[in-house]
mmCIF file of C-alpha atoms in Angstrom:
data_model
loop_
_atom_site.group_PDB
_atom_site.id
_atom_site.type_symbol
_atom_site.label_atom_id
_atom_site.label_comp_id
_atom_site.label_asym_id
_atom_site.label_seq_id
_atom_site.Cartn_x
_atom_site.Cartn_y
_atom_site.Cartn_z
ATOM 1 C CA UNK K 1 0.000 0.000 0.000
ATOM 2 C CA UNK K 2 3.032 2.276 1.027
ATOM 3 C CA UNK K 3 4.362 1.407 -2.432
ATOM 4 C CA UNK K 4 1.318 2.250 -4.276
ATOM 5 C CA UNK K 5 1.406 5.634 -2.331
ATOM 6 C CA UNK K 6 4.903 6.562 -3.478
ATOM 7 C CA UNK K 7 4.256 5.687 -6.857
ATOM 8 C CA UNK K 8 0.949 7.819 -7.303
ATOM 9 C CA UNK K 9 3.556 10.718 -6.134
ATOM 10 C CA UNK K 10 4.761 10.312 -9.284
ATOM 11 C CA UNK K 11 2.238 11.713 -10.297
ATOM 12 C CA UNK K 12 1.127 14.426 -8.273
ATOM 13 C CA UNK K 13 1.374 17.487 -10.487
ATOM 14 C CA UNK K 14 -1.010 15.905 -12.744
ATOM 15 C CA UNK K 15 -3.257 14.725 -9.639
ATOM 16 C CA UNK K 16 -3.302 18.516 -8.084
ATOM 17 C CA UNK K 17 -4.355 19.655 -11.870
ATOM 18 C CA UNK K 18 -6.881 17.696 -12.207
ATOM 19 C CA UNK K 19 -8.797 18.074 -8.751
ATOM 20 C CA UNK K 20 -8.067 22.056 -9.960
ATOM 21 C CA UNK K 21 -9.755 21.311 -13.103
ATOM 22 C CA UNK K 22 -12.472 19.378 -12.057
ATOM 23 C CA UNK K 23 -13.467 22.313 -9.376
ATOM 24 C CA UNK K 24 -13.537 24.914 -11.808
ATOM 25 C CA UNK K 25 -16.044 22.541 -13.746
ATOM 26 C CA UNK K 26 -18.111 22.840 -10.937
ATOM 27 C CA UNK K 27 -18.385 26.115 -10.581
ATOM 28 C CA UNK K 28 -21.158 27.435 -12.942
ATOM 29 C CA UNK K 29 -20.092 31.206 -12.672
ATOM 30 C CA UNK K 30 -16.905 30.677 -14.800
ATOM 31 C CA UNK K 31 -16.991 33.868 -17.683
ATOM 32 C CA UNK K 32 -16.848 31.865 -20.970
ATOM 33 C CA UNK K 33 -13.425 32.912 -21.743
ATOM 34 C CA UNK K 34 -11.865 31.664 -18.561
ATOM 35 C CA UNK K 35 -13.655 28.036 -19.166
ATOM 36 C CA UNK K 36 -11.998 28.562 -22.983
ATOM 37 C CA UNK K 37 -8.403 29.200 -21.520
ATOM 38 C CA UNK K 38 -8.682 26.374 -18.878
ATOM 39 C CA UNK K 39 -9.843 24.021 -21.701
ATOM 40 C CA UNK K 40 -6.981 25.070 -23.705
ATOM 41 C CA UNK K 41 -4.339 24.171 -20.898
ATOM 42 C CA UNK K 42 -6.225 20.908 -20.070
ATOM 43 C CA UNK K 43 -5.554 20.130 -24.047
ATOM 44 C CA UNK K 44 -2.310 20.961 -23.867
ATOM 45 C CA UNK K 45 -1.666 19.114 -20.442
ATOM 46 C CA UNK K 46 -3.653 16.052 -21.486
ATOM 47 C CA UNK K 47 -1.304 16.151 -24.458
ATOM 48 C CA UNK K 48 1.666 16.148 -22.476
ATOM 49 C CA UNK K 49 0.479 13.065 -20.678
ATOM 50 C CA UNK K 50 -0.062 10.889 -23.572
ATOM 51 C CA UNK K 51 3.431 11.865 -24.737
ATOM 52 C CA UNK K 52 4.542 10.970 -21.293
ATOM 53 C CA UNK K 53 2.537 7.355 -20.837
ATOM 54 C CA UNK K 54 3.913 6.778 -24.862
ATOM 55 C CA UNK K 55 7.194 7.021 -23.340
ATOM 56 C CA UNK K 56 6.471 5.552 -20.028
ATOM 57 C CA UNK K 57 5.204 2.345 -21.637
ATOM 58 C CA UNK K 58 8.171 2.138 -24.186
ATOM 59 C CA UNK K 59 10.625 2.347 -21.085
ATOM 60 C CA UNK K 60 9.105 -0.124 -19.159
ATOM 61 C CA UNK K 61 8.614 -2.625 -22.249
ATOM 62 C CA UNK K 62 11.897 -2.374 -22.960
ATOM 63 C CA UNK K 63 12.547 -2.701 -18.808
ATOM 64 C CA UNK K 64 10.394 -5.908 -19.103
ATOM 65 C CA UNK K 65 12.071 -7.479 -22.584
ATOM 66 C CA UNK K 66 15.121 -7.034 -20.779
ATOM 67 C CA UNK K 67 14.140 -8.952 -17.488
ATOM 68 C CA UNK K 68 12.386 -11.441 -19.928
ATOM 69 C CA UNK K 69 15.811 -11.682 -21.887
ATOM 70 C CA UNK K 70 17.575 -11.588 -18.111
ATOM 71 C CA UNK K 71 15.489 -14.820 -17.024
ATOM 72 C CA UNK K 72 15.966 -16.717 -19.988
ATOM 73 C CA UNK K 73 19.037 -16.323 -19.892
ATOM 74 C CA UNK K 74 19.328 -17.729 -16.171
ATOM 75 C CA UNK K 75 16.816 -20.396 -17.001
ATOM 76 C CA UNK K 76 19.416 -22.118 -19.828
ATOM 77 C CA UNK K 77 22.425 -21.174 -17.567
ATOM 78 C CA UNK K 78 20.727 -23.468 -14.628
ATOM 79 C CA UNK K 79 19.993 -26.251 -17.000
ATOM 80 C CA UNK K 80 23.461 -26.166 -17.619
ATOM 81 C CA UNK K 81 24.588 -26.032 -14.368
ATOM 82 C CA UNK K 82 21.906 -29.008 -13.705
ATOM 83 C CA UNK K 83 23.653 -31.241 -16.696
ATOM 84 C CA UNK K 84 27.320 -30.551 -15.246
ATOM 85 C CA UNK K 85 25.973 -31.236 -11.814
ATOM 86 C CA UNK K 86 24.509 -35.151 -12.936
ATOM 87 C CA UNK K 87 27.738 -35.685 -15.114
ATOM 88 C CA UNK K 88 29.603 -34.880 -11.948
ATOM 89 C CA UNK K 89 27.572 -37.261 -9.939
ATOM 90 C CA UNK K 90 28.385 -39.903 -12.520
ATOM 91 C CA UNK K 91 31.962 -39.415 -12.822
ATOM 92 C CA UNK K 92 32.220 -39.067 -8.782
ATOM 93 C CA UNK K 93 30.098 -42.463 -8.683
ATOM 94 C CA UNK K 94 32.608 -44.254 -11.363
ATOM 95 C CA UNK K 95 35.435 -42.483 -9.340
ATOM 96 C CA UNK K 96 34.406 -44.305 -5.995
ATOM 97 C CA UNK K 97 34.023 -47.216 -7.223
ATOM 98 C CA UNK K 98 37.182 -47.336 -8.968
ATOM 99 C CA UNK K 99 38.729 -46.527 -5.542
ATOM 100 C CA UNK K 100 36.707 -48.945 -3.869
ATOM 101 C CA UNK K 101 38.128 -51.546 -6.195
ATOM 102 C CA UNK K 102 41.699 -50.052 -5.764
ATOM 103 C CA UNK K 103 41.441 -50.249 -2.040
ATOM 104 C CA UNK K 104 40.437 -53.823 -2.029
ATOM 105 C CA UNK K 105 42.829 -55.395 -3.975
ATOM 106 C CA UNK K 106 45.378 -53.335 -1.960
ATOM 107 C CA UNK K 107 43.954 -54.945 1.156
ATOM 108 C CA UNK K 108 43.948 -58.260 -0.819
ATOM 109 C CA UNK K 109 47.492 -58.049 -1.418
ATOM 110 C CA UNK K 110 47.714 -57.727 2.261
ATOM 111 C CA UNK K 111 45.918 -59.750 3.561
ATOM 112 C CA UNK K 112 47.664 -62.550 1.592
ATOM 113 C CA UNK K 113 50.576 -61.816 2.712
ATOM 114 C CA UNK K 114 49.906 -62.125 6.433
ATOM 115 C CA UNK K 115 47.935 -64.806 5.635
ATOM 116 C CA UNK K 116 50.786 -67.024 3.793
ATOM 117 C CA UNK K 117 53.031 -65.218 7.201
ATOM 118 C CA UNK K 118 50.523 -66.827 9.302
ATOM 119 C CA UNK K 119 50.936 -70.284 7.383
ATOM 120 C CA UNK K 120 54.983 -70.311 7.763
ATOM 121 C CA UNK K 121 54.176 -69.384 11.241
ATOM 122 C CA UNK K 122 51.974 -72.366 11.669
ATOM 123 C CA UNK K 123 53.624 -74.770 9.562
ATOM 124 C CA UNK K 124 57.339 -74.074 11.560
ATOM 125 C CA UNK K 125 55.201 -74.386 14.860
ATOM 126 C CA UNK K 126 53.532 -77.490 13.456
ATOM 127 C CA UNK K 127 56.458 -79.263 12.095
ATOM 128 C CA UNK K 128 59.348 -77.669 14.744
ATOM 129 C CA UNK K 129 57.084 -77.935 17.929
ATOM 130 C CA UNK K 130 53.847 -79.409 17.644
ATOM 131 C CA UNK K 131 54.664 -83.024 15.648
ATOM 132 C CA UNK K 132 57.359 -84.084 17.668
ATOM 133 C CA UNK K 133 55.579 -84.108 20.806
ATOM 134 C CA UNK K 134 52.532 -85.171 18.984
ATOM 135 C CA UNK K 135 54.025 -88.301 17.333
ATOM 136 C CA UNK K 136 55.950 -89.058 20.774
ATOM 137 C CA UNK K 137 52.761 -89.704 22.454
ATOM 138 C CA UNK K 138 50.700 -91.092 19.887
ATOM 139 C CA UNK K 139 53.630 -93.181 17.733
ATOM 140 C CA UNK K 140 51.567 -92.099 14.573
ATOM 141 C CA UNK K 141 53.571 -90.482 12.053
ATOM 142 C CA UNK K 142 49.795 -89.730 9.920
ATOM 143 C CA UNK K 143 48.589 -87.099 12.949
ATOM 144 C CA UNK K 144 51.237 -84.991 11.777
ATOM 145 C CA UNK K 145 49.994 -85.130 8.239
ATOM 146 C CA UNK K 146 46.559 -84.060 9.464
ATOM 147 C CA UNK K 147 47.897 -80.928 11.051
ATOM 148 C CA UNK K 148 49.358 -79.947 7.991
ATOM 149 C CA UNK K 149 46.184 -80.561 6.231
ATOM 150 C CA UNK K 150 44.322 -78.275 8.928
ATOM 151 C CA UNK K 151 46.896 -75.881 8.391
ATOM 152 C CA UNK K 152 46.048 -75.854 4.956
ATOM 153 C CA UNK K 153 42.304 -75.417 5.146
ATOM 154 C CA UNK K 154 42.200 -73.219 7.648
ATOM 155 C CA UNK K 155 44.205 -70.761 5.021
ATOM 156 C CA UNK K 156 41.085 -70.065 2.564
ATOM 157 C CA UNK K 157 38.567 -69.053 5.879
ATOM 158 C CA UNK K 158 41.350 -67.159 7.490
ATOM 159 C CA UNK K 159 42.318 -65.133 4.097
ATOM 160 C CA UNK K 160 38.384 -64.316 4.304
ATOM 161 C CA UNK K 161 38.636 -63.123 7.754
ATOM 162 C CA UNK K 162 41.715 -61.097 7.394
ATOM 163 C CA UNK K 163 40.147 -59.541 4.476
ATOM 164 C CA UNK K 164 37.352 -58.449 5.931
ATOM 165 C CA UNK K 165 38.435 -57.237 9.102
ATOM 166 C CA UNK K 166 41.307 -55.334 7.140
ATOM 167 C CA UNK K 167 38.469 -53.935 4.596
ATOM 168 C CA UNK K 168 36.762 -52.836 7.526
ATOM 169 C CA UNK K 169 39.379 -50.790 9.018
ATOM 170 C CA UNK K 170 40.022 -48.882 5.450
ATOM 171 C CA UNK K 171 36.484 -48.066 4.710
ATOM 172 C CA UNK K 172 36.508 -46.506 8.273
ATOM 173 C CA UNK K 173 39.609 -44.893 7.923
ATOM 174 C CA UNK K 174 38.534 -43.100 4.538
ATOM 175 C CA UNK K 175 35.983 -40.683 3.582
ATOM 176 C CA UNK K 176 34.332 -40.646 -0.002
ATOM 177 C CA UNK K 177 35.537 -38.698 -2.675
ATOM 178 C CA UNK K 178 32.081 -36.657 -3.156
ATOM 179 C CA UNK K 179 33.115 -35.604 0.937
ATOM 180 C CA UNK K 180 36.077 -34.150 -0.297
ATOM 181 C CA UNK K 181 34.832 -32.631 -3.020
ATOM 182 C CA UNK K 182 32.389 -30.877 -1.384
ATOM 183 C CA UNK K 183 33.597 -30.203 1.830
ATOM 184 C CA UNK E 1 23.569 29.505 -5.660
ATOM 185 C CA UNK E 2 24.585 26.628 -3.762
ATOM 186 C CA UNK E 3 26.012 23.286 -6.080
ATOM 187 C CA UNK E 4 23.657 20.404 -5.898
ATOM 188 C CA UNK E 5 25.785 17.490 -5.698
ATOM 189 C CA UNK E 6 24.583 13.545 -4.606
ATOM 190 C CA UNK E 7 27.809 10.925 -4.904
ATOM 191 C CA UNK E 8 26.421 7.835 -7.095
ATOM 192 C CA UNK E 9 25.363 4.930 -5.104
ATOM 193 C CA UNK E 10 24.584 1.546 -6.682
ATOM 194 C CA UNK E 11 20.812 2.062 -6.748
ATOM 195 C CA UNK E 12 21.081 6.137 -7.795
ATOM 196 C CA UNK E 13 22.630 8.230 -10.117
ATOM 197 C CA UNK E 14 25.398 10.885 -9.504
ATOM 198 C CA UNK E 15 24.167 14.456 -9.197
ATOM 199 C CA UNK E 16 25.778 16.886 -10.087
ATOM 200 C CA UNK E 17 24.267 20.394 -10.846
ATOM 201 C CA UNK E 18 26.628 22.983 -9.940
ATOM 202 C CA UNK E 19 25.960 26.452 -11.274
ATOM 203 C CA UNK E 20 29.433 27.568 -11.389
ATOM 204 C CA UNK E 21 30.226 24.963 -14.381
ATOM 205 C CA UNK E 22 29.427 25.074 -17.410
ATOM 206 C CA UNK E 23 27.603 21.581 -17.050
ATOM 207 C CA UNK E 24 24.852 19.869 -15.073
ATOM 208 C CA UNK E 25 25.581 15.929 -15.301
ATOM 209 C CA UNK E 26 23.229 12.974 -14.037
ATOM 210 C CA UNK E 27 25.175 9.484 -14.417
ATOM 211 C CA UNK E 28 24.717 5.901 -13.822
ATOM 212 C CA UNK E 29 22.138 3.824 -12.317
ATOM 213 C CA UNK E 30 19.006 5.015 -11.450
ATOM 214 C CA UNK E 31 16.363 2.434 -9.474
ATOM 215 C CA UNK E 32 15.957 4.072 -6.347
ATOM 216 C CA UNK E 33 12.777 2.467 -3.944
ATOM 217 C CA UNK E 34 11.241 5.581 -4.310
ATOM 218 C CA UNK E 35 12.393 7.806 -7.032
ATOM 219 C CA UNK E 36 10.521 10.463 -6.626
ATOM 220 C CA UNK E 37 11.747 10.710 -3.045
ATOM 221 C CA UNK E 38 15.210 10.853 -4.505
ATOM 222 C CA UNK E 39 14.686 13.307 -7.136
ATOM 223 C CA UNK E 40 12.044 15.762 -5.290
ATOM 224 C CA UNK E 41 15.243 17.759 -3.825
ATOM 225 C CA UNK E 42 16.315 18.118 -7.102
ATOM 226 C CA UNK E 43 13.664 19.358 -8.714
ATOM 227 C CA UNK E 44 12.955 21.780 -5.479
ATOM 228 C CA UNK E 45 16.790 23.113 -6.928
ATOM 229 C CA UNK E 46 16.131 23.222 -10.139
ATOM 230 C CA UNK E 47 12.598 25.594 -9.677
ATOM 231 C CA UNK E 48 15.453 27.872 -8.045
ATOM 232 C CA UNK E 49 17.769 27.482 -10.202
ATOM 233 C CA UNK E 50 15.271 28.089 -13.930
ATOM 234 C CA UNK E 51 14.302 31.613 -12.366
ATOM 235 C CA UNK E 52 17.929 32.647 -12.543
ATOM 236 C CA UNK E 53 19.643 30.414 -14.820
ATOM 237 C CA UNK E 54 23.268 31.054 -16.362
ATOM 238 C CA UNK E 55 23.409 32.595 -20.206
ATOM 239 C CA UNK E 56 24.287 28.885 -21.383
ATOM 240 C CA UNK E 57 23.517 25.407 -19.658
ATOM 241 C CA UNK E 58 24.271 22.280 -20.928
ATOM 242 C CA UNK E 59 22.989 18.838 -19.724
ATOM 243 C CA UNK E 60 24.639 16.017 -19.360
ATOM 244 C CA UNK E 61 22.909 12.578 -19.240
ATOM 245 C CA UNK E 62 24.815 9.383 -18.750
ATOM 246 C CA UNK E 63 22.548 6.931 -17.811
ATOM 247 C CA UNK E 64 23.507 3.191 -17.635
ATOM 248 C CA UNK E 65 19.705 2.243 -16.639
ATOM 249 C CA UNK E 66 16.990 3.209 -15.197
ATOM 250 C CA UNK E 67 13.387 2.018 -13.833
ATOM 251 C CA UNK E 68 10.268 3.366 -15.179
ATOM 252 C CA UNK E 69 9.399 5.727 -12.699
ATOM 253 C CA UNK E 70 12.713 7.116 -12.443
ATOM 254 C CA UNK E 71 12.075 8.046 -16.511
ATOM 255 C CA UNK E 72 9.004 9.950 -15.336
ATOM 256 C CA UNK E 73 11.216 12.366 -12.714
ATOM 257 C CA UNK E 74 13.679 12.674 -16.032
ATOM 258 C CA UNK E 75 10.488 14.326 -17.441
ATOM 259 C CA UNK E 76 9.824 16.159 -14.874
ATOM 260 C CA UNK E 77 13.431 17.592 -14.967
ATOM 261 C CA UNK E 78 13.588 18.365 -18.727
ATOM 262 C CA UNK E 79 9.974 19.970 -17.814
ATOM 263 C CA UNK E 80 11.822 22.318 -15.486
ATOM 264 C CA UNK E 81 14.819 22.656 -18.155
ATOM 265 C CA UNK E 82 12.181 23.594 -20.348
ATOM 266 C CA UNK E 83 11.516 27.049 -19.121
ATOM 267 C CA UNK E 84 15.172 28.141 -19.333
ATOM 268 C CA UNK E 85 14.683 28.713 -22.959
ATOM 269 C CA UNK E 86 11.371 30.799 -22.266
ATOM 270 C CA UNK E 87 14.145 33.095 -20.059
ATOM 271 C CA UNK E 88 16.597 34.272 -23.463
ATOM 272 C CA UNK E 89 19.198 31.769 -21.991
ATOM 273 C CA UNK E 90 20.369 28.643 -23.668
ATOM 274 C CA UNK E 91 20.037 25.364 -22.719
ATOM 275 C CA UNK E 92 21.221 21.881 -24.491
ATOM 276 C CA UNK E 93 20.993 18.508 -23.340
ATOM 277 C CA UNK E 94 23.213 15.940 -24.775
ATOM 278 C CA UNK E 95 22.350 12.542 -23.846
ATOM 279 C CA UNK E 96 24.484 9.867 -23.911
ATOM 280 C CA UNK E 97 24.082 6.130 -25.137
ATOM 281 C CA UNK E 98 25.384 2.633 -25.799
ATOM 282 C CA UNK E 99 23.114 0.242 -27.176
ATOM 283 C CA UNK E 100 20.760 0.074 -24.650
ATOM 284 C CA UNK E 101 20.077 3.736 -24.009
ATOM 285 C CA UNK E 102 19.698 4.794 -27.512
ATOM 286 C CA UNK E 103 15.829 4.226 -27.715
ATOM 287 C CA UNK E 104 14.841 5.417 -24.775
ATOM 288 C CA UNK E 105 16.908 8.538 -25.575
ATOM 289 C CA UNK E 106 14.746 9.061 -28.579
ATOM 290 C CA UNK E 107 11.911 8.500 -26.533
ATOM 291 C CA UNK E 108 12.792 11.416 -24.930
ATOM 292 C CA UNK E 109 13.944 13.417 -27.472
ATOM 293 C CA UNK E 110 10.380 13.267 -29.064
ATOM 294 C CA UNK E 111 8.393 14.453 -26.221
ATOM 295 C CA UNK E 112 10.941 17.348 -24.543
ATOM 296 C CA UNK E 113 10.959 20.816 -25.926
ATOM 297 C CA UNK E 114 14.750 21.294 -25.699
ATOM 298 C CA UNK E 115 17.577 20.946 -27.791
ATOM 299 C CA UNK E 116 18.526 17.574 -27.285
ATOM 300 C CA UNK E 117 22.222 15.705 -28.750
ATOM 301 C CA UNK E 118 22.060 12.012 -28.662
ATOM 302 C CA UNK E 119 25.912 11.021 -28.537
ATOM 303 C CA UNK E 120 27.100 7.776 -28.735
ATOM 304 C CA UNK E 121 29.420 6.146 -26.231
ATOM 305 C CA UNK E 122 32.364 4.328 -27.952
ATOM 306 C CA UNK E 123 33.851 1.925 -25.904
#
């Protein structure tokens, strides 16, 4: 309402002429020639007005194609931005899981190491320690055999553990590339 | 008579109507929140200033934009320039333009009663 105010002030020379006008129009004692002279300068200010509302209207059509042009403009410009923003998601997707695949075959590597550290370990303590005293107190050279072949299967579940416990720990130890990206 | 002088901001347009030179400038941006808030000083100076103006005044209008009802208190000022050549005294507005300004500089042109220079700005 405030706004409507101020812009009517715009007007206000044109407002105070009219209600000037329209009380000498209701005064029937005017002398002919004064209503002639005030008709004359309503003419000429009504002509004034249409020159100004010709030019008012061209200004703000051209305000308008511009904003119209301005919008457009931004419309496009935030499709664009939209496209760049899923081909980013995409690349940052293949990006993770290429680093997903990176980091577990690095902890694969590992954990077949330790794991094949863990089988000298064993076999050494198995054959150094364990069979001796074994095939002292039984006389049975097979029991030492079936260590070995223990040994040997418990290598595939204990790779698995390893593994997983060592995946574990990475995963928790990194943050995704998107969090970088965007922190 | 005192200078009128306003410093531009980004919303209004430098004022700078200072009797002692030989020109009267209005440049850059003009979308005040209420224009004719902003301009009503001026045009208080300017009643002042057509009832004794100098033998020769010249205009200056650089305008980079401006909203609609700040084009209707530019009328209102070339309505008050107006009257300077009613005095004997001359008065010429040159109005400056780059692409955007040229048309509503001929709007302008066609509806004031002054002499009125459109002038290109080359970049």
């Amino acid at each position: 309402m405030a706004k409507a105010v101020a812009q009517s002030d715009v007007f206000q020379a044109e407002i105070d002429f009219l209600k000037e006008v329209r009380k000498l129009s209701e005064d029937d004692n005017i002398p002919a020639e004064t209503v002639k002279e005030n008709y004359k300068k309503l003419c000429d200010k009504y002509e004034r007005l249409i020159g100004e509302a010709k030019l008012l209207t061209s200004v703000s059509d051209r305000l308008h194609a511009k904003l119209n042009e301005a919008n457009e403009k931004l419309k496009k410009q935030s499709e664009e931005i939209n496209k760049i923003n899923d081909d980013l998601k995409v690349n940052n997707q293949l990006l993770q899981d290429t680093i997903d695949q990176l980091v577990k075959a690095k902890v694969g590597r590992k954990a077949s190491s330790i794991v094949l550290l863990i089988a000298i370990i064993l076999f050494v303590i198995s054959e150094g320690l364990l069979e001796p005293i074994v095939e002292q107190k039984f006389g049975n050279e097979q029991v030492g055999f079936i260590f070995k072949l223990g040994i040997a299967i418990l290598l595939k579940p204990i790779d698995v553990i390893v593994e997983r416990y060592m995946m574990r720990q990475a995963l928790k130890g990194k943050s995704t590339v998107a969090d970088k990206l965007f922190k | 008579m005192e200078a009128y002088y306003l410093e531009a901001t980004p919303k209004t347009p430098k004022l700078d109507f200072n009797p002692a030179a030989d020109t009267f400038l209005i440049s850059g941006r003009s979308i005040p929140e209420n224009s004719i808030e902003f301009y009503k000083p001026l045009l208080d100076w300017l009643d002042d200033y057509v009832n004794n103006p100098k033998d020769s005044t010249n205009f200056e209008v650089k305008l980079e934009y401006f909203n609609t009802s700040s084009s209707k208190c530019l009328v209102e000022i070339f309505r008050k320039l107006e009257k300077i050549p009613q005095t004997g005294k001359e008065l010429s507005v040159d109005w400056y333009f780059d692409e955007d300004m040229q048309e509503s500089g001929e709007d302008f042109k066609e509806i004031i009663k002054v002499p009125f220079r459109m002038i290109q700005i080359k970049d």
